[in-house]
Coordinates of N, CA and C in Angstrom, one line a residue:
E1 N 22.8 7.3 17.8 CA 22.2 7.1 19.1 C 20.8 7.7 19.1
G2 N 20.7 8.9 18.7 CA 19.5 9.6 18.8 C 18.5 9.0 17.9
T3 N 18.8 8.5 16.7 CA 17.9 7.8 15.8 C 17.3 6.6 16.4
I4 N 18.3 5.9 17.1 CA 17.9 4.5 17.6 C 16.9 4.8 18.9
T5 N 17.3 5.9 19.6 CA 16.5 6.2 20.7 C 15.0 6.5 20.3
A6 N 14.9 7.2 19.2 CA 13.5 7.6 18.7 C 12.8 6.4 18.2
M7 N 13.6 5.4 17.5 CA 13.0 4.2 17.1 C 12.5 3.3 18.1
L8 N 13.2 3.3 19.3 CA 12.8 2.4 20.4 C 11.8 3.0 21.2
A9 N 11.6 4.4 21.2 CA 10.7 5.0 22.0 C 9.3 4.7 21.4
M10 N 9.3 4.8 20.0 CA 8.1 4.6 19.2 C 7.6 3.1 19.2
L11 N 8.6 2.2 18.9 CA 8.3 0.8 18.8 C 7.9 0.1 20.1
K12 N 8.6 0.5 21.1 CA 8.4 0.0 22.5 C 7.3 0.8 23.3
K13 N 6.8 1.8 22.8 CA 5.6 2.6 23.4 C 6.0 3.1 24.7
A14 N 7.3 3.6 24.9 CA 7.8 4.1 26.1 C 7.0 5.2 26.6
R15 N 6.7 6.2 25.8 CA 5.8 7.3 26.4 C 4.5 6.9 26.8
E16 N 3.8 5.9 26.0 CA 2.5 5.6 26.2 C 2.4 4.8 27.5
R17 N 3.4 3.9 27.8 CA 3.4 3.1 29.1 C 3.7 3.9 30.2
D18 N 4.6 4.9 30.2 CA 4.9 5.9 31.3 C 3.6 6.6 31.6
R19 N 3.0 7.2 30.6 CA 1.8 8.1 30.8 C 0.6 7.3 31.5
H20 N 0.4 6.1 30.8 CA -0.6 5.1 31.3 C -0.5 5.0 32.8
L21 N 0.7 4.6 33.2 CA 0.8 4.2 34.6 C 0.7 5.3 35.5
K22 N 1.3 6.5 35.2 CA 1.2 7.6 36.0 C -0.2 8.1 36.1
E23 N -1.0 7.9 35.2 CA -2.4 8.3 35.2 C -3.4 7.3 35.8
G24 N -2.7 6.2 36.4 CA -3.5 5.2 37.1 C -4.2 4.1 36.3
G25 N -3.7 4.0 35.1 CA -4.4 3.0 34.2 C -4.3 1.6 34.6
D26 N -5.0 0.8 34.0 CA -5.1 -0.7 34.2 C -3.6 -1.3 33.9
W27 N -3.4 -2.5 34.6 CA -2.2 -3.1 34.5 C -2.0 -3.9 33.1
R28 N -1.0 -3.6 32.4 CA -0.6 -4.4 31.2 C -1.8 -4.5 30.2
K29 N -2.2 -3.4 29.7 CA -3.2 -3.4 28.7 C -2.6 -3.8 27.2
P30 N -3.4 -4.6 26.5 CA -2.8 -5.1 25.3 C -2.4 -4.0 24.2
E31 N -3.0 -2.9 24.3 CA -2.7 -1.8 23.3 C -1.3 -1.2 23.7
L32 N -0.7 -1.6 24.8 CA 0.6 -1.2 25.2 C 1.7 -2.0 24.8
Q33 N 1.3 -3.1 24.1 CA 2.3 -4.0 23.6 C 3.3 -3.4 22.7
G34 N 4.6 -3.7 22.9 CA 5.6 -3.1 21.9 C 5.9 -4.0 20.7
T35 N 6.9 -3.7 20.0 CA 7.4 -4.4 18.8 C 8.8 -5.0 19.2
Y36 N 9.0 -6.3 19.0 CA 10.3 -6.8 19.1 C 11.0 -6.6 17.9
L37 N 12.3 -6.1 18.1 CA 13.1 -5.7 16.9 C 13.8 -6.7 16.3
G38 N 14.5 -7.6 17.1 CA 15.5 -8.6 16.4 C 14.8 -10.0 16.2
S39 N 15.4 -10.8 15.5 CA 15.0 -12.1 15.2 C 15.0 -13.0 16.5
R40 N 14.2 -14.0 16.6 CA 14.1 -14.8 17.8 C 14.2 -16.3 17.4
A41 N 14.5 -17.2 18.4 CA 14.5 -18.6 18.1 C 13.3 -19.3 17.8
D42 N 12.1 -18.6 18.2 CA 10.8 -19.1 17.8 C 10.3 -18.9 16.3
G43 N 11.3 -18.4 15.5 CA 11.0 -18.3 14.0 C 10.6 -16.9 13.7
Y44 N 10.5 -15.9 14.7 CA 10.2 -14.6 14.4 C 11.4 -13.9 13.8
R45 N 11.2 -13.3 12.6 CA 12.4 -12.8 11.8 C 12.8 -11.4 12.1
G46 N 12.1 -10.7 12.9 CA 12.4 -9.4 13.4 C 12.0 -8.3 12.3
I47 N 12.1 -7.1 12.6 CA 11.7 -6.0 11.7 C 12.7 -5.8 10.6
T48 N 12.3 -5.1 9.6 CA 13.2 -4.6 8.6 C 13.3 -3.1 8.7
L49 N 14.7 -2.7 8.8 CA 15.0 -1.3 8.9 C 15.6 -0.7 7.6
G50 N 15.0 0.4 7.1 CA 15.5 0.8 5.9 C 16.2 2.3 6.1
L51 N 17.5 2.3 5.6 CA 18.3 3.5 5.8 C 18.4 4.3 4.5
I52 N 17.9 5.5 4.5 CA 18.0 6.3 3.3 C 19.3 7.1 3.4
G53 N 20.4 6.6 2.8 CA 21.7 7.3 3.1 C 22.6 6.4 3.9
L54 N 23.8 6.0 3.4 CA 24.7 5.1 4.2 C 26.0 5.8 4.3
G55 N 25.9 7.0 4.7 CA 27.2 7.8 4.8 C 27.7 7.6 6.2
R56 N 28.3 8.7 6.9 CA 28.9 8.5 8.1 C 27.8 8.1 9.2
I57 N 26.6 8.8 9.2 CA 25.7 8.6 10.2 C 24.8 7.3 9.9
G58 N 24.4 7.2 8.7 CA 23.6 5.9 8.3 C 24.3 4.7 8.6
S59 N 25.7 4.6 8.3 CA 26.5 3.4 8.5 C 26.7 3.2 10.0
R60 N 26.8 4.3 10.8 CA 26.9 4.2 12.2 C 25.7 3.5 12.8
V61 N 24.5 3.9 12.4 CA 23.2 3.4 12.8 C 23.2 1.9 12.4
A62 N 23.6 1.4 11.3 CA 23.7 0.1 10.9 C 24.6 -0.6 11.7
T63 N 25.8 -0.2 12.1 CA 26.8 -0.8 12.9 C 26.2 -1.0 14.2
L64 N 25.6 0.0 14.8 CA 25.1 -0.2 16.2 C 23.9 -1.2 16.3
L65 N 23.1 -1.3 15.1 CA 21.9 -2.2 15.3 C 22.3 -3.6 14.7
R66 N 23.4 -3.9 14.2 CA 23.8 -5.1 13.5 C 23.6 -6.4 14.6
P67 N 24.1 -6.2 15.9 CA 24.0 -7.2 16.8 C 22.4 -7.5 17.1
W68 N 21.6 -6.7 16.9 CA 20.2 -6.9 17.2 C 19.5 -8.0 16.2
K69 N 20.3 -8.3 15.1 CA 19.9 -9.3 14.1 C 18.5 -9.2 13.4
M70 N 18.5 -7.9 12.9 CA 17.4 -7.6 12.1 C 17.7 -7.4 10.7
R71 N 16.9 -7.3 9.8 CA 17.2 -7.0 8.3 C 17.3 -5.5 8.2
I72 N 18.5 -5.1 7.5 CA 18.7 -3.8 7.4 C 18.8 -3.6 5.9
L73 N 18.1 -2.6 5.4 CA 18.2 -2.3 3.8 C 18.7 -0.9 3.8
A74 N 19.3 -0.5 2.7 CA 19.8 0.9 2.5 C 19.9 1.2 1.1
T75 N 19.7 2.5 0.8 CA 19.8 3.0 -0.6 C 20.7 4.3 -0.5
D76 N 21.7 4.3 -1.4 CA 22.6 5.4 -1.4 C 23.4 5.3 -2.8
P77 N 23.1 6.1 -3.7 CA 23.8 6.0 -5.1 C 25.3 6.4 -4.9
Y78 N 25.8 7.0 -3.9 CA 27.1 7.5 -3.9 C 28.1 6.6 -3.1
V79 N 27.6 5.5 -2.6 CA 28.3 4.6 -1.7 C 28.6 3.3 -2.4
P80 N 29.9 2.9 -2.5 CA 30.2 1.7 -3.2 C 29.6 0.5 -2.4
D81 N 29.5 -0.6 -3.2 CA 29.0 -1.9 -2.6 C 29.8 -2.4 -1.4
A82 N 31.0 -2.1 -1.4 CA 31.9 -2.6 -0.4 C 31.4 -2.1 1.0
R83 N 31.0 -0.9 1.0 CA 30.4 -0.3 2.3 C 29.2 -1.0 2.7
F84 N 28.3 -1.3 1.9 CA 27.1 -2.1 2.1 C 27.5 -3.4 2.9
A85 N 28.4 -4.1 2.1 CA 28.9 -5.4 2.7 C 29.5 -5.3 4.1
E86 N 30.3 -4.2 4.2 CA 31.1 -4.0 5.5 C 30.2 -3.8 6.7
H87 N 28.9 -3.3 6.4 CA 28.0 -3.0 7.5 C 26.9 -4.0 7.5
G88 N 26.9 -5.0 6.7 CA 25.9 -6.0 6.7 C 24.6 -5.6 6.2
V89 N 24.6 -4.7 5.3 CA 23.4 -4.0 4.8 C 23.1 -4.5 3.3
E90 N 21.8 -4.6 3.0 CA 21.4 -5.1 1.7 C 21.1 -3.9 1.0
R91 N 21.7 -3.8 -0.2 CA 21.5 -2.6 -1.1 C 20.2 -2.8 -1.9
V92 N 19.2 -1.7 -1.9 CA 18.1 -1.9 -2.7 C 17.8 -0.4 -3.3
D93 N 16.7 -0.3 -4.1 CA 16.3 1.0 -4.6 C 15.4 1.6 -3.6
L94 N 15.1 2.8 -3.8 CA 14.3 3.6 -2.8 C 12.9 3.0 -2.6
D95 N 12.2 2.6 -3.8 CA 11.0 2.1 -3.7 C 10.8 0.8 -2.9
T96 N 11.8 0.0 -3.2 CA 11.9 -1.4 -2.6 C 12.0 -1.1 -1.1
L97 N 12.9 -0.2 -0.7 CA 13.2 0.1 0.7 C 11.8 0.6 1.4
L98 N 11.0 1.4 0.7 CA 10.0 1.9 1.3 C 8.8 0.8 1.5
R99 N 8.8 -0.1 0.5 CA 7.7 -1.0 0.6 C 8.0 -2.1 1.6
E100 N 9.3 -2.4 1.8 CA 9.6 -3.6 2.7 C 10.1 -3.2 4.1
S101 N 10.2 -1.9 4.4 CA 10.8 -1.5 5.8 C 9.7 -1.3 6.8
D102 N 9.9 -1.7 8.0 CA 9.0 -1.4 9.1 C 9.4 0.0 9.7
V103 N 10.7 0.3 9.5 CA 11.2 1.7 10.0 C 11.9 2.3 8.8
V104 N 11.6 3.4 8.5 CA 12.5 4.2 7.4 C 13.1 5.4 8.1
S105 N 14.4 5.4 8.0 CA 15.2 6.6 8.5 C 16.0 7.2 7.5
L106 N 15.9 8.6 7.5 CA 16.6 9.4 6.6 C 18.0 9.8 7.2
H107 N 19.0 9.7 6.4 CA 20.3 10.2 6.7 C 21.0 10.6 5.5
V108 N 20.5 11.8 5.0 CA 21.0 12.5 3.9 C 21.2 14.0 4.1
V109 N 22.1 14.6 3.2 CA 22.2 16.0 3.2 C 21.1 16.6 2.4
L110 N 20.9 17.9 2.5 CA 19.8 18.5 1.7 C 20.5 19.0 0.4
T111 N 20.0 18.5 -0.7 CA 20.4 18.9 -2.0 C 19.2 19.0 -2.9
R112 N 19.4 19.4 -4.2 CA 18.3 19.4 -5.1 C 17.7 18.0 -5.3
E113 N 18.5 16.9 -5.1 CA 18.0 15.6 -5.2 C 17.2 15.2 -4.0
T114 N 17.5 15.6 -2.9 CA 17.0 15.1 -1.7 C 15.8 16.0 -1.1
R115 N 15.7 17.3 -1.6 CA 14.6 18.1 -1.3 C 13.2 17.5 -1.6
H116 N 12.4 17.3 -0.6 CA 11.0 16.6 -0.7 C 11.1 15.3 -1.4
M117 N 12.1 14.6 -1.1 CA 12.3 13.2 -1.7 C 11.3 12.3 -1.1
I118 N 10.7 12.6 0.1 CA 9.7 11.8 0.6 C 8.3 12.7 0.6
G119 N 7.5 12.3 -0.3 CA 6.2 13.0 -0.5 C 5.0 12.1 -0.5
L120 N 3.9 12.4 -1.0 CA 2.7 11.4 -1.0 C 3.0 10.2 -1.7
E121 N 3.6 10.4 -2.9 CA 3.8 9.0 -3.7 C 4.7 8.1 -2.9
Q122 N 5.8 8.6 -2.2 CA 6.7 7.6 -1.5 C 6.0 7.2 -0.2
L123 N 5.2 8.0 0.5 CA 4.5 7.6 1.8 C 3.5 6.5 1.4
A124 N 2.9 6.6 0.2 CA 1.9 5.6 -0.1 C 2.5 4.2 -0.3
L125 N 3.8 4.2 -0.6 CA 4.4 2.9 -0.7 C 4.7 2.2 0.6
M126 N 4.8 3.0 1.6 CA 5.1 2.4 3.0 C 3.9 1.5 3.6
T127 N 4.1 0.7 4.5 CA 3.0 -0.1 5.0 C 2.3 0.7 6.1
P128 N 1.0 0.4 6.5 CA 0.3 1.1 7.5 C 0.9 1.0 8.9
T129 N 1.8 0.0 9.1 CA 2.4 -0.2 10.4 C 3.8 0.5 10.5
A130 N 4.2 1.1 9.3 CA 5.7 1.6 9.3 C 5.8 2.9 10.0
I131 N 7.0 3.2 10.4 CA 7.3 4.5 11.0 C 8.4 5.1 10.2
L132 N 8.4 6.4 10.1 CA 9.2 7.3 9.5 C 10.1 8.2 10.5
I133 N 11.4 8.1 10.4 CA 12.3 8.8 11.2 C 13.1 9.7 10.4
N134 N 13.1 11.1 10.8 CA 13.9 12.1 10.1 C 14.8 12.8 11.1
T135 N 16.1 12.5 11.0 CA 17.0 13.3 11.8 C 18.0 14.0 11.0
S136 N 17.7 14.1 9.7 CA 18.6 14.7 8.7 C 18.3 16.2 8.5
R137 N 17.4 16.4 7.5 CA 16.9 17.8 7.2 C 15.5 17.9 7.0
G138 N 14.8 18.9 7.5 CA 13.4 18.9 7.5 C 12.8 19.0 6.1
S139 N 13.5 19.6 5.2 CA 12.9 19.8 3.8 C 13.2 18.5 3.0
C140 N 13.7 17.6 3.5 CA 13.7 16.2 2.8 C 12.4 15.5 2.8
V141 N 11.5 16.0 3.6 CA 10.2 15.4 3.8 C 9.2 16.5 3.5
Q142 N 8.2 16.3 2.6 CA 7.1 17.2 2.4 C 6.1 17.1 3.7
E143 N 6.2 18.0 4.5 CA 5.5 17.9 5.8 C 4.0 17.8 5.7
P144 N 3.3 18.7 4.7 CA 1.8 18.4 4.5 C 1.5 17.1 4.0
A145 N 2.3 16.4 3.2 CA 2.1 15.0 2.7 C 2.3 14.1 4.0
L146 N 3.2 14.3 4.9 CA 3.4 13.5 6.0 C 2.3 13.6 6.9
V147 N 1.7 14.8 7.3 CA 0.6 15.0 8.1 C -0.6 14.2 7.5
E148 N -0.8 14.3 6.2 CA -2.0 13.7 5.6 C -1.9 12.2 5.9
A149 N -0.6 11.6 5.6 CA -0.5 10.2 5.6 C -0.7 9.7 7.1
L150 N -0.3 10.5 8.0 CA -0.6 10.1 9.4 C -2.1 10.1 9.7
L151 N -2.7 11.1 9.3 CA -4.2 11.3 9.6 C -5.0 10.2 8.9
R152 N -4.5 9.8 7.7 CA -5.2 8.7 7.0 C -4.9 7.5 7.5
G153 N -3.7 7.2 8.2 CA -3.4 6.0 8.7 C -2.5 5.2 7.5
Q154 N -2.0 6.0 6.6 CA -1.2 5.3 5.6 C 0.1 4.7 6.2
I155 N 0.7 5.5 7.2 CA 1.8 5.0 8.1 C 1.4 5.1 9.5
A156 N 2.2 4.4 10.4 CA 1.7 4.4 11.8 C 2.2 5.6 12.6
G157 N 3.4 6.1 12.2 CA 4.0 7.2 13.0 C 5.1 7.9 12.4
A158 N 5.7 8.8 13.1 CA 6.9 9.5 12.6 C 7.6 10.1 13.8
A159 N 8.9 10.0 13.8 CA 9.8 10.6 14.8 C 10.6 11.7 14.1
L160 N 10.4 13.0 14.4 CA 11.1 14.1 13.7 C 11.9 15.0 14.7
D161 N 13.2 15.1 14.2 CA 14.1 16.1 14.9 C 14.2 17.3 14.1
V162 N 13.8 17.3 12.9 CA 14.0 18.4 11.9 C 12.7 18.7 11.2
F163 N 12.6 20.0 10.8 CA 11.3 20.4 10.3 C 11.6 21.4 9.0
E164 N 10.5 21.6 8.2 CA 10.8 22.4 7.1 C 10.9 23.9 7.5
E165 N 10.2 24.3 8.5 CA 10.3 25.6 9.1 C 10.8 25.5 10.6
E166 N 11.9 26.1 11.0 CA 12.4 25.9 12.4 C 12.6 27.3 12.9
P167 N 12.3 27.6 14.2 CA 11.6 26.7 15.1 C 10.2 26.2 14.5
L168 N 9.7 25.1 15.0 CA 8.4 24.6 14.5 C 7.3 25.5 14.9
P169 N 6.6 26.1 13.9 CA 5.5 27.0 14.2 C 4.6 26.5 15.3
R170 N 4.0 27.4 16.0 CA 3.1 27.0 17.1 C 1.8 26.4 16.6
D171 N 1.5 26.8 15.3 CA 0.2 26.4 14.7 C 0.4 25.1 13.8
S172 N 1.7 24.4 13.9 CA 1.9 23.3 13.1 C 1.0 22.1 13.4
P173 N 0.4 21.6 12.4 CA -0.4 20.4 12.7 C 0.3 19.2 13.3
L174 N 1.6 19.2 13.2 CA 2.4 18.1 13.7 C 2.3 18.1 15.3
R175 N 2.1 19.3 15.9 CA 1.9 19.4 17.3 C 0.6 18.7 17.9
N176 N -0.3 18.4 16.9 CA -1.6 18.0 17.4 C -1.9 16.5 17.0
L177 N -0.9 15.7 16.7 CA -1.0 14.4 16.3 C -0.8 13.3 17.4
G178 N -0.7 13.9 18.7 CA -0.5 12.8 19.8 C 0.7 11.9 19.6
D179 N 0.4 10.6 19.9 CA 1.4 9.7 20.1 C 1.9 9.2 18.5
K180 N 1.2 9.7 17.6 CA 1.6 9.2 16.3 C 2.9 9.9 15.9
V181 N 3.3 11.0 16.6 CA 4.6 11.7 16.3 C 5.4 11.7 17.6
L182 N 6.6 11.7 17.4 CA 7.7 12.0 18.5 C 8.6 13.2 17.8
L183 N 8.4 14.3 18.7 CA 9.0 15.5 18.1 C 10.1 16.0 19.0
S184 N 11.3 16.4 18.3 CA 12.4 17.0 19.0 C 12.9 18.3 18.4
P185 N 13.4 19.3 19.2 CA 13.7 20.6 18.5 C 15.0 20.6 17.9
H186 N 15.3 19.8 16.9 CA 16.6 19.9 16.2 C 17.7 19.8 17.2
M187 N 17.7 18.7 18.0 CA 18.7 18.5 19.1 C 19.3 17.1 19.1
V188 N 19.1 16.3 18.0 CA 19.5 14.9 18.0 C 21.0 14.9 18.3
S189 N 21.8 15.8 17.9 CA 23.2 15.7 18.1 C 23.7 16.5 19.2
S190 N 22.8 17.1 20.0 CA 23.0 17.9 21.2 C 23.2 17.1 22.4
N191 N 24.6 16.8 22.8 CA 24.8 16.0 23.9 C 26.0 16.7 24.7
V192 N 26.1 16.2 26.0 CA 27.2 16.8 26.9 C 28.5 16.6 26.2
G193 N 29.3 17.6 25.9 CA 30.7 17.5 25.4 C 30.6 17.7 23.9
S194 N 29.4 17.9 23.3 CA 29.3 18.2 21.8 C 29.1 19.7 21.6
G195 N 28.7 20.0 20.3 CA 28.5 21.4 20.1 C 29.7 22.2 19.5
L196 N 29.8 23.5 19.8 CA 30.7 24.4 19.2 C 32.1 24.1 19.7
G197 N 32.3 23.6 20.9 CA 33.7 23.3 21.4 C 34.4 22.3 20.5
P198 N 34.0 21.1 20.4 CA 34.7 20.2 19.6 C 34.9 20.7 18.1
G199 N 33.7 21.3 17.6 CA 33.7 21.8 16.2 C 34.7 22.8 16.0
I200 N 35.0 23.8 17.0 CA 36.1 24.8 16.7 C 37.4 24.1 16.7
R201 N 37.6 23.1 17.5 CA 38.9 22.4 17.6 C 39.2 21.7 16.4
W202 N 38.1 20.9 15.7 CA 38.2 20.2 14.6 C 38.5 21.1 13.4
A203 N 37.7 22.1 13.4 CA 37.9 23.1 12.2 C 39.4 23.6 12.2
T204 N 39.8 24.1 13.5 CA 41.2 24.6 13.5 C 42.3 23.7 13.1
E205 N 42.1 22.3 13.5 CA 43.0 21.3 13.1 C 43.1 21.2 11.5
S206 N 41.9 21.2 11.0 CA 41.7 21.1 9.6 C 42.4 22.2 8.8
V207 N 42.3 23.5 9.3 CA 42.9 24.6 8.7 C 44.4 24.5 8.7
L208 N 44.9 24.0 9.8 CA 46.4 23.9 10.0 C 46.9 22.8 9.1
H209 N 46.2 21.7 8.9 CA 46.5 20.7 8.0 C 46.6 21.2 6.6
A210 N 45.7 22.0 6.2 CA 45.6 22.6 4.8 C 46.8 23.6 4.6
L211 N 47.1 24.4 5.7 CA 48.2 25.4 5.5 C 49.5 24.6 5.5
R212 N 49.6 23.5 5.9 CA 50.8 22.6 5.8 C 50.8 21.9 4.5
G213 N 49.8 22.1 3.7 CA 49.8 21.4 2.4 C 49.3 19.9 2.4
E214 N 48.6 19.6 3.6 CA 48.1 18.3 3.9 C 46.6 18.3 3.6
V215 N 46.0 17.0 3.3 CA 44.6 17.0 3.2 C 44.0 16.6 4.5
P216 N 43.0 17.5 5.0 CA 42.4 17.3 6.3 C 41.7 16.0 6.4
D217 N 41.7 15.4 7.5 CA 41.1 14.0 7.7 C 39.6 14.0 7.5
N218 N 39.0 15.1 7.5 CA 37.5 15.1 7.4 C 37.0 15.5 6.0
V219 N 37.9 15.5 5.0 CA 37.6 15.7 3.6 C 37.0 14.5 3.0
Y220 N 35.8 14.6 2.4 CA 35.0 13.4 1.8 C 35.8 12.9 0.6
N221 N 36.0 13.9 -0.3 CA 36.6 13.4 -1.6 C 38.1 13.8 -1.6
K222 N 38.9 12.9 -1.0 CA 40.3 13.2 -0.7 C 41.1 13.3 -2.0
E223 N 40.7 12.7 -3.1 CA 41.3 12.8 -4.3 C 41.2 14.1 -4.9

């Protein structure tokens, strides 16, 4: 939900419209036009969303957006074809996803494979109107490369909930990019009723399952 919120805020220019009106700006300025996400009867095909990672969170994003009737691509070497089919997602390689997506969203864990997986070379493949969303781990994106891409107009914007250094340093150039970036203090999963309370309960239940010789329901590799 947080990923989709960030995407809508960027593409629909929610912040810009709100600020413009509160500051007494002109009515309905063309530069405040948003992007329509889904396909339409007039032949508009809708945007293409690219998901890097189709695990629990990536597949949830795909499920929520499926009724919007947009094209959804994904890349994930650890997920079988059946999951792609289940969520109506087209399987592609990373380069294809970067080239063809209007929105690229990361949903990966931080490993040696994913550290700095998005750098200058990858950002150069994206279109000038594309948006990058990272709600996974900050170190999956090379921040200096992202800042450079945004300043050069290689991509249109970025929505970030995570950063290479947290808390985000006061002198981070990301703070000075205006509406090109939407920043959040690593709180995408911080909602009422979430946090340590449910986590402690889930962890306790998993320990009890294990003590009984059972496989906890949150084990990924059950075999």
